[in-house]
Short mmCIF file of C-alpha atoms and ligand atoms in Angstrom, two decimals:
data_model
loop_
_atom_site.label_atom_id
_atom_site.label_comp_id
_atom_site.label_asym_id
_atom_site.label_seq_id
_atom_site.Cartn_x
_atom_site.Cartn_y
_atom_site.Cartn_z
CA MET A 1 -7.76 -29.32 -46.32
CA GLU A 2 -6.01 -27.98 -43.25
CA GLN A 3 -2.75 -27.91 -45.22
CA GLU A 4 -4.39 -26.01 -48.06
CA ILE A 5 -5.78 -23.46 -45.67
CA MET A 6 -2.34 -23.06 -44.08
CA GLN A 7 -0.80 -22.41 -47.46
CA GLU A 8 -3.47 -19.91 -48.33
CA VAL A 9 -2.99 -18.11 -45.02
CA ILE A 10 0.81 -18.06 -45.17
CA GLN A 11 0.67 -16.55 -48.65
CA HIS A 12 -1.51 -13.74 -47.37
CA PHE A 13 0.94 -12.44 -44.80
CA ARG A 14 4.07 -10.46 -45.48
CA PHE A 15 6.47 -13.23 -44.56
CA PRO A 16 9.87 -13.93 -46.14
CA GLU A 17 9.86 -16.20 -49.15
CA HIS A 18 11.18 -19.61 -48.20
CA LEU A 19 9.25 -21.52 -45.57
CA LYS A 20 11.41 -24.15 -43.90
CA GLU A 21 9.19 -25.42 -41.12
CA GLU A 22 5.69 -25.07 -39.76
CA ILE A 23 4.77 -26.66 -36.42
CA PRO A 24 1.93 -26.43 -33.91
CA TYR A 25 3.34 -24.49 -31.02
CA GLY A 26 2.98 -23.70 -27.31
CA SER A 27 0.42 -24.88 -24.80
CA GLY A 28 -2.27 -22.22 -25.17
CA HIS A 29 -5.83 -23.51 -24.84
CA ILE A 30 -7.68 -20.83 -26.73
CA ASN A 31 -6.22 -20.21 -30.17
CA ASP A 32 -4.50 -22.55 -32.63
CA THR A 33 -0.88 -21.46 -32.55
CA PHE A 34 1.86 -22.32 -35.06
CA ARG A 35 5.51 -21.45 -35.31
CA LEU A 36 6.79 -20.72 -38.79
CA THR A 37 10.46 -20.73 -39.70
CA PHE A 38 11.68 -19.05 -42.90
CA GLU A 39 15.09 -18.81 -44.43
CA GLY A 40 16.44 -15.35 -43.65
CA GLU A 41 18.43 -13.30 -46.12
CA THR A 42 21.59 -13.46 -44.04
CA GLY A 43 21.27 -17.20 -43.56
CA LYS A 44 19.86 -16.80 -40.06
CA PRO A 45 16.38 -18.32 -39.86
CA ARG A 46 13.47 -15.94 -39.19
CA ARG A 47 10.60 -17.12 -37.09
CA PHE A 48 7.00 -16.04 -36.62
CA ILE A 49 3.94 -17.02 -34.65
CA LEU A 50 0.80 -17.61 -36.68
CA GLN A 51 -2.53 -17.94 -34.89
CA ARG A 52 -6.02 -18.90 -35.87
CA MET A 53 -8.27 -17.05 -33.46
CA ASN A 54 -10.88 -18.93 -31.52
CA LYS A 55 -14.18 -17.99 -33.10
CA GLU A 56 -16.39 -19.59 -30.45
CA ILE A 57 -14.97 -17.28 -27.78
CA PHE A 58 -14.14 -14.18 -29.78
CA LEU A 59 -17.20 -13.16 -31.68
CA ARG A 60 -15.81 -9.87 -32.96
CA PRO A 61 -12.30 -10.59 -34.23
CA VAL A 62 -11.92 -7.26 -36.04
CA GLU A 63 -12.64 -5.29 -32.87
CA LEU A 64 -10.32 -7.57 -30.97
CA MET A 65 -7.54 -6.88 -33.44
CA GLU A 66 -8.22 -3.13 -33.18
CA ASN A 67 -7.56 -3.43 -29.45
CA ILE A 68 -4.31 -5.31 -30.06
CA VAL A 69 -3.11 -2.80 -32.65
CA GLY A 70 -3.93 0.09 -30.31
CA VAL A 71 -2.18 -1.39 -27.32
CA THR A 72 0.90 -2.78 -29.08
CA THR A 73 1.46 0.47 -31.00
CA TRP A 74 1.26 2.38 -27.75
CA LEU A 75 3.61 -0.02 -25.97
CA ARG A 76 6.09 0.12 -28.82
CA GLY A 77 6.25 3.92 -28.53
CA LYS A 78 6.80 3.78 -24.78
CA ILE A 79 9.42 1.03 -25.01
CA ILE A 80 11.38 2.93 -27.66
CA SER A 81 11.33 6.14 -25.66
CA ASN A 82 12.51 4.19 -22.58
CA GLY A 83 15.41 2.80 -24.60
CA GLY A 84 14.04 -0.77 -24.57
CA ASP A 85 13.89 -3.38 -27.32
CA PRO A 86 10.47 -3.12 -29.00
CA GLU A 87 10.86 -6.47 -30.76
CA ARG A 88 11.24 -8.35 -27.50
CA GLU A 89 9.27 -6.34 -24.98
CA THR A 90 5.95 -6.23 -26.80
CA LEU A 91 4.15 -8.27 -29.42
CA ASN A 92 4.69 -7.06 -33.00
CA LEU A 93 2.03 -7.82 -35.57
CA VAL A 94 3.05 -8.84 -39.07
CA PRO A 95 0.77 -7.16 -41.63
CA ALA A 96 -1.26 -9.16 -44.10
CA ALA A 97 -0.77 -8.57 -47.83
CA ASP A 98 -3.74 -6.19 -47.97
CA GLY A 99 -2.25 -4.08 -45.20
CA ASN A 100 -4.69 -5.31 -42.57
CA CYS A 101 -3.44 -6.80 -39.33
CA TYR A 102 -5.42 -9.99 -39.85
CA TYR A 103 -6.50 -12.32 -42.62
CA ARG A 104 -9.89 -13.97 -43.02
CA ASP A 105 -9.43 -17.33 -44.72
CA SER A 106 -11.78 -19.00 -47.20
CA ALA A 107 -13.31 -21.04 -44.35
CA GLY A 108 -14.20 -17.83 -42.51
CA ASP A 109 -11.55 -18.10 -39.78
CA TYR A 110 -9.47 -15.11 -38.73
CA TRP A 111 -5.67 -15.31 -38.50
CA ARG A 112 -2.90 -13.03 -37.32
CA ALA A 113 0.86 -13.23 -37.14
CA TYR A 114 3.50 -11.95 -34.73
CA LEU A 115 7.27 -11.75 -34.71
CA PHE A 116 8.54 -14.71 -32.72
CA ILE A 117 10.16 -13.65 -29.46
CA GLU A 118 13.49 -15.45 -29.49
CA ASP A 119 15.43 -16.87 -26.54
CA ALA A 120 12.42 -16.75 -24.27
CA VAL A 121 10.27 -19.36 -22.54
CA CYS A 122 7.00 -19.44 -20.71
CA TYR A 123 5.97 -21.64 -17.79
CA ASN A 124 2.62 -23.23 -17.17
CA GLN A 125 2.91 -23.64 -13.41
CA VAL A 126 4.21 -21.49 -10.62
CA GLU A 127 7.22 -23.58 -9.54
CA LYS A 128 8.91 -21.04 -7.34
CA PRO A 129 7.98 -17.62 -5.92
CA GLU A 130 10.63 -15.90 -8.12
CA ASP A 131 8.77 -16.85 -11.31
CA PHE A 132 5.53 -15.54 -9.87
CA TYR A 133 7.34 -12.36 -8.85
CA GLU A 134 8.71 -11.97 -12.38
CA SER A 135 5.27 -12.37 -13.91
CA ALA A 136 3.88 -9.79 -11.47
CA LEU A 137 6.63 -7.37 -12.37
CA ALA A 138 5.81 -7.79 -16.05
CA PHE A 139 2.04 -7.38 -15.57
CA GLY A 140 2.63 -4.38 -13.30
CA HIS A 141 4.95 -2.84 -15.87
CA PHE A 142 2.32 -3.44 -18.56
CA GLN A 143 -0.16 -1.57 -16.36
CA ARG A 144 2.27 1.28 -15.87
CA LEU A 145 3.09 1.69 -19.57
CA LEU A 146 -0.62 1.77 -20.35
CA ALA A 147 -1.65 3.96 -17.41
CA ASP A 148 -2.39 6.97 -19.62
CA TYR A 149 -3.88 4.98 -22.51
CA PRO A 150 -7.50 6.00 -23.16
CA ALA A 151 -8.99 2.75 -21.83
CA LYS A 152 -12.52 3.71 -22.85
CA THR A 153 -11.56 3.51 -26.53
CA LEU A 154 -10.95 -0.24 -26.23
CA HIS A 155 -13.69 -2.62 -27.29
CA GLU A 156 -15.21 -4.97 -24.77
CA THR A 157 -14.20 -8.20 -26.51
CA ILE A 158 -16.15 -10.38 -24.09
CA LYS A 159 -19.18 -8.55 -22.76
CA ASP A 160 -19.57 -8.35 -18.98
CA PHE A 161 -16.42 -10.40 -18.45
CA HIS A 162 -15.87 -9.22 -14.88
CA ASN A 163 -19.33 -7.87 -14.24
CA THR A 164 -19.64 -9.73 -10.95
CA GLU A 165 -23.15 -8.34 -10.40
CA GLU A 166 -24.28 -9.92 -13.63
CA ARG A 167 -22.58 -13.21 -12.69
CA PHE A 168 -24.43 -13.12 -9.38
CA LEU A 169 -27.78 -12.64 -11.12
CA LYS A 170 -27.00 -15.61 -13.35
CA LEU A 171 -26.31 -17.76 -10.32
CA GLN A 172 -29.62 -16.73 -8.75
CA LYS A 173 -31.41 -17.62 -11.97
CA ALA A 174 -29.68 -21.01 -12.16
CA VAL A 175 -30.68 -21.75 -8.56
CA ARG A 176 -34.30 -20.76 -9.27
CA GLU A 177 -34.55 -22.80 -12.42
CA ASP A 178 -32.52 -25.76 -11.12
CA VAL A 179 -32.75 -27.51 -14.48
CA CYS A 180 -30.71 -30.54 -13.40
CA LYS A 181 -32.25 -30.88 -9.94
CA ARG A 182 -28.83 -30.44 -8.41
CA ALA A 183 -29.56 -27.51 -6.10
CA ASP A 184 -30.48 -29.77 -3.18
CA LYS A 185 -27.03 -31.38 -3.30
CA VAL A 186 -25.20 -28.07 -3.11
CA LYS A 187 -27.15 -26.15 -0.51
CA ASP A 188 -23.99 -25.19 1.40
CA GLU A 189 -22.26 -23.81 -1.67
CA ILE A 190 -25.36 -21.84 -2.68
CA ALA A 191 -25.65 -20.42 0.84
CA PHE A 192 -21.96 -19.50 0.81
CA ALA A 193 -22.38 -17.59 -2.44
CA LEU A 194 -25.65 -15.88 -1.61
CA SER A 195 -24.51 -14.77 1.83
CA ARG A 196 -21.66 -12.88 0.22
CA GLU A 197 -23.71 -10.88 -2.23
CA SER A 198 -21.93 -7.66 -1.24
CA LEU A 199 -18.76 -9.03 -2.87
CA ALA A 200 -20.59 -8.92 -6.18
CA HIS A 201 -21.30 -5.22 -5.81
CA THR A 202 -18.40 -3.48 -4.11
CA LEU A 203 -15.90 -3.21 -6.97
CA CYS A 204 -18.57 -2.73 -9.63
CA ARG A 205 -20.03 0.12 -7.59
CA MET A 206 -16.63 1.72 -7.00
CA GLN A 207 -15.96 1.63 -10.71
CA LYS A 208 -19.34 3.14 -11.56
CA ASN A 209 -19.01 5.98 -9.10
CA GLY A 210 -15.47 6.76 -10.15
CA GLU A 211 -13.66 5.62 -6.99
CA LEU A 212 -11.71 3.15 -9.11
CA PRO A 213 -10.48 4.22 -12.56
CA LEU A 214 -11.15 2.30 -15.71
CA ARG A 215 -7.83 0.92 -16.95
CA VAL A 216 -6.43 -1.17 -19.73
CA THR A 217 -6.61 -4.65 -18.26
CA HIS A 218 -5.22 -7.90 -19.59
CA ASN A 219 -7.81 -10.29 -18.16
CA ASP A 220 -5.77 -13.45 -18.63
CA THR A 221 -2.86 -12.81 -16.30
CA LYS A 222 -1.58 -16.37 -16.23
CA LEU A 223 2.08 -17.19 -15.85
CA ASN A 224 2.16 -18.68 -19.35
CA ASN A 225 1.16 -15.37 -20.86
CA ILE A 226 4.51 -13.89 -19.91
CA MET A 227 7.63 -14.61 -21.92
CA MET A 228 10.68 -14.99 -19.71
CA ASP A 229 14.23 -14.49 -20.92
CA ARG A 230 15.78 -17.95 -21.28
CA ALA A 231 19.13 -16.86 -19.86
CA THR A 232 18.14 -14.55 -17.03
CA GLY A 233 14.65 -15.80 -16.11
CA LYS A 234 13.40 -12.21 -16.17
CA GLY A 235 9.92 -11.48 -17.49
CA ILE A 236 10.30 -9.62 -20.76
CA CYS A 237 6.99 -9.49 -22.57
CA VAL A 238 3.28 -9.74 -21.84
CA ILE A 239 1.61 -11.78 -24.58
CA ASP A 240 -1.91 -13.08 -25.32
CA LEU A 241 -3.70 -9.76 -25.66
CA ASP A 242 -7.05 -11.15 -26.85
CA THR A 243 -8.84 -10.20 -23.67
CA VAL A 244 -7.36 -6.73 -23.30
CA MET A 245 -10.35 -4.60 -22.35
CA PRO A 246 -11.30 -1.66 -20.20
CA GLY A 247 -11.47 -2.91 -16.62
CA LEU A 248 -10.12 -2.66 -13.10
CA ALA A 249 -6.44 -3.06 -12.23
CA VAL A 250 -7.43 -4.77 -8.98
CA ASN A 251 -9.19 -7.48 -10.99
CA ASP A 252 -6.08 -8.29 -13.02
CA PHE A 253 -4.12 -8.46 -9.78
CA GLY A 254 -6.90 -10.49 -8.15
CA ASP A 255 -7.14 -13.09 -10.88
CA SER A 256 -3.38 -13.71 -10.71
CA ILE A 257 -3.64 -14.31 -6.98
CA ARG A 258 -6.67 -16.54 -7.44
CA PHE A 259 -4.88 -19.09 -9.57
CA GLY A 260 -1.23 -18.40 -8.79
CA ALA A 261 -1.24 -18.17 -5.00
CA SER A 262 -3.47 -21.20 -4.51
CA THR A 263 -1.66 -24.21 -3.06
CA GLY A 264 -3.60 -26.74 -5.10
CA ALA A 265 -5.20 -27.49 -8.44
CA GLU A 266 -8.39 -25.72 -9.40
CA ASP A 267 -10.34 -29.00 -9.26
CA GLU A 268 -8.61 -30.55 -6.21
CA ARG A 269 -11.06 -32.68 -4.22
CA ASP A 270 -9.10 -32.71 -0.99
CA LEU A 271 -9.87 -29.23 0.27
CA SER A 272 -7.36 -29.55 3.09
CA LYS A 273 -4.73 -29.00 0.38
CA ILE A 274 -6.21 -25.70 -0.72
CA TRP A 275 -5.36 -22.35 0.73
CA CYS A 276 -3.97 -19.02 -0.34
CA SER A 277 -0.22 -18.97 0.18
CA LEU A 278 0.84 -15.69 1.74
CA GLU A 279 4.37 -16.31 0.55
CA LEU A 280 3.13 -16.34 -3.04
CA PHE A 281 0.78 -13.47 -2.35
CA GLU A 282 3.75 -11.48 -1.13
CA ALA A 283 5.91 -12.38 -4.13
CA TYR A 284 3.19 -11.25 -6.52
CA THR A 285 2.32 -8.10 -4.59
CA LYS A 286 5.96 -7.04 -4.46
CA GLY A 287 6.41 -7.54 -8.20
CA PHE A 288 3.11 -5.96 -9.17
CA LEU A 289 3.60 -2.82 -7.09
CA GLU A 290 7.18 -2.49 -8.28
CA GLY A 291 6.08 -2.91 -11.88
CA CYS A 292 3.22 -0.42 -11.52
CA GLY A 293 5.77 2.04 -10.20
CA GLY A 294 3.36 4.48 -8.62
CA SER A 295 0.74 4.39 -11.36
CA LEU A 296 -1.99 2.95 -9.12
CA THR A 297 -4.21 5.24 -7.09
CA HIS A 298 -4.45 5.03 -3.34
CA GLU A 299 -7.89 3.42 -3.59
CA GLU A 300 -6.64 0.83 -6.03
CA ILE A 301 -3.82 -0.16 -3.72
CA CYS A 302 -6.24 -0.41 -0.80
CA MET A 303 -8.60 -2.61 -2.78
CA LEU A 304 -6.04 -5.17 -3.99
CA PRO A 305 -7.11 -7.81 -1.43
CA ASP A 306 -10.73 -7.20 -2.42
CA GLY A 307 -9.71 -7.78 -6.03
CA ALA A 308 -8.27 -11.18 -5.07
CA ILE A 309 -11.33 -12.17 -3.05
CA THR A 310 -13.80 -10.89 -5.64
CA MET A 311 -12.12 -12.61 -8.59
CA THR A 312 -12.02 -15.89 -6.67
CA TYR A 313 -15.64 -15.50 -5.59
CA GLU A 314 -16.70 -14.64 -9.14
CA CYS A 315 -14.93 -17.68 -10.50
CA GLY A 316 -16.53 -19.87 -7.83
CA ILE A 317 -20.02 -18.65 -8.64
CA ARG A 318 -19.41 -19.24 -12.33
CA PHE A 319 -18.43 -22.86 -11.64
CA LEU A 320 -21.47 -23.27 -9.39
CA THR A 321 -23.77 -21.73 -11.99
CA ASP A 322 -22.39 -24.07 -14.62
CA TYR A 323 -22.78 -27.09 -12.35
CA LEU A 324 -26.42 -26.17 -11.70
CA SER A 325 -27.01 -25.58 -15.40
CA GLY A 326 -25.67 -28.99 -16.44
CA ASP A 327 -22.01 -28.21 -17.21
CA THR A 328 -22.62 -26.39 -20.44
CA TYR A 329 -19.85 -23.79 -20.37
CA PHE A 330 -16.69 -25.15 -18.74
CA LYS A 331 -15.45 -28.42 -20.19
CA THR A 332 -15.56 -31.27 -17.68
CA HIS A 333 -13.65 -34.54 -17.78
CA ARG A 334 -15.39 -36.19 -14.87
CA GLU A 335 -18.66 -36.09 -12.96
CA GLY A 336 -18.88 -33.19 -10.54
CA GLN A 337 -15.73 -31.45 -11.74
CA ASN A 338 -17.36 -28.04 -11.85
CA LEU A 339 -18.61 -28.54 -8.31
CA ASP A 340 -15.09 -29.47 -7.19
CA ARG A 341 -13.81 -26.33 -8.89
CA CYS A 342 -16.45 -24.24 -7.18
CA ARG A 343 -15.45 -25.71 -3.82
CA THR A 344 -11.75 -24.90 -4.22
CA GLN A 345 -12.64 -21.32 -5.10
CA PHE A 346 -14.94 -20.92 -2.10
CA LYS A 347 -12.33 -22.49 0.16
CA LEU A 348 -9.88 -19.88 -1.12
CA VAL A 349 -12.39 -17.08 -0.58
CA ALA A 350 -12.91 -18.15 3.03
CA ASP A 351 -9.15 -18.43 3.55
CA MET A 352 -8.47 -15.01 2.00
CA GLU A 353 -11.17 -13.46 4.18
CA GLN A 354 -9.29 -14.77 7.20
CA LYS A 355 -5.99 -13.47 5.86
CA LYS A 356 -7.14 -10.04 4.78
CA GLN A 357 -5.36 -8.23 7.59
CA GLN A 358 -2.06 -9.96 6.71
CA MET A 359 -2.59 -9.07 3.08
CA TYR A 360 -3.01 -5.41 4.02
CA GLU A 361 0.21 -5.54 5.99
CA ILE A 362 2.11 -6.99 3.04
CA ILE A 363 0.65 -4.40 0.68
CA ALA A 364 1.30 -1.52 3.05
CA ASN A 365 4.89 -2.64 3.35
CA TYR A 366 5.59 -2.73 -0.39
CA ALA A 367 3.47 0.29 -1.23
CA ASN A 368 5.30 2.21 1.43
CA ILE A 369 2.19 3.55 3.06
CA LYS A 370 1.04 3.83 6.59
CA GLN A 371 -1.31 0.99 7.07
CA HIS A 372 -3.84 2.72 9.31
CA LYS A 373 -4.19 5.63 6.93
CA CYS A 374 -4.67 3.59 3.83
CA PHE A 375 -6.91 0.90 5.16
CA LYS A 376 -9.06 2.76 7.59
CA THR A 377 -12.21 1.96 5.66
CA ASN A 378 -11.38 -1.72 5.64
CA LEU A 379 -10.21 -2.33 9.19
P1 ADP B 401 -3.73 -18.77 -26.15
O1 ADP B 401 -4.75 -17.69 -26.09
O2 ADP B 401 -4.22 -19.98 -26.87
O3 ADP B 401 -3.17 -19.07 -24.79
P2 ADP B 401 -1.23 -17.39 -26.75
O4 ADP B 401 -1.29 -16.11 -27.52
O5 ADP B 401 -0.99 -17.30 -25.30
O6 ADP B 401 -2.55 -18.20 -27.08
O7 ADP B 401 -0.11 -18.28 -27.43
C1 ADP B 401 0.12 -19.63 -27.09
C2 ADP B 401 1.58 -19.87 -26.80
O8 ADP B 401 2.36 -19.55 -27.96
C3 ADP B 401 2.16 -19.00 -25.70
O9 ADP B 401 1.93 -19.55 -24.43
C4 ADP B 401 3.64 -18.96 -26.07
O10 ADP B 401 4.29 -20.15 -25.67
C5 ADP B 401 3.60 -18.97 -27.58
N1 ADP B 401 3.69 -17.61 -28.16
C6 ADP B 401 2.67 -16.76 -28.44
N2 ADP B 401 3.12 -15.62 -28.99
C7 ADP B 401 4.46 -15.74 -29.08
C8 ADP B 401 5.51 -14.90 -29.60
N3 ADP B 401 5.26 -13.71 -30.14
N4 ADP B 401 6.78 -15.37 -29.55
C9 ADP B 401 7.06 -16.59 -29.01
N5 ADP B 401 6.12 -17.41 -28.52
C10 ADP B 401 4.84 -17.01 -28.55
MG1 MG B 402 -2.07 -17.80 -23.59
MG1 MG B 403 -5.50 -16.32 -24.67
#
């Protein structure tokens, strides 16, 4: 069945004629990804990525693809006018036979295809600060190239994704309902979350009142969503554009810090191993600001640490909400895993709160601004 579907799908894209190989590919957790190799006309094989989109997560695949077409077309134009290589520095969709950028198969699943980016790799873990720096540079550059894109025209592919206020309300509801009778066991975590309610509001409010601009955001700024040149180790292309949406640049920055600058695994039980590494924070900040190249506003730069704290807090309250609700959203492989995840996030929040001043100093240094002037509202 699966093989028949594959054949049907492959026939419906504008690929070369002779398929030589088709293999499951990469270590993404969201979509089903395959690498296809065809015989090229000159004898050199031609490769493509073919993906079945995750229909549980992405409920509006056509809107999602509209976002990807909009953003990749825009990037292509910018890359060409900068003298770059548009086949390596952005994703390139392969059209389906009917001219659409996707194909809906007979089982109702949506597929899309990209040119395969050759001679590039992606890493799952931050092994050394340089890789983290490279990913920051690439995400910053992405932000810069899209700085004048009309972000409002993008669809919200996952509603309220970083609406921290909404996430906070959901936590309150889960505490009130306490369906699994777990609230008693996690009084400290609940108190930690509720006592920081202002974190849920600050960035949302600043966005609403126009202090922070709505931008094109990536929303999955993991290291393995950057292709790195195999030979030079330089970040070349931002991939995985499913969650591209209007949002806040500080949230993209913040989410990278949340997972990438943490010294331990997201579900580590030994909290003494968990803190926010300032060395990694610095590597990312340097790369991100360099990549953004002056496209961020003064307020955005000032709020970068708040982005990191807020994203970590938001993630922590989501894990706590899920724990209280009986682990229905995040997959768990052992008892209490969502609670462990919540605890690492809250440990990071507390650690980042302590380190905020140092974070400002690092940012001020790379943004080339006088610290007292920029951060006067925060000091
Ligand atoms: P997911 O949402 O499941 O993470 P991705 O779009 O990130 O899906 O793709 C999964 C993996 O496939 C990536 O981590 C990368 O290794 C590989 N990949 C995706 N697109 C390309 C491409 N255009 N060229 C080469 N490899 C790719
Ligand atoms: Mg991915
Ligand atoms: Mg993805």
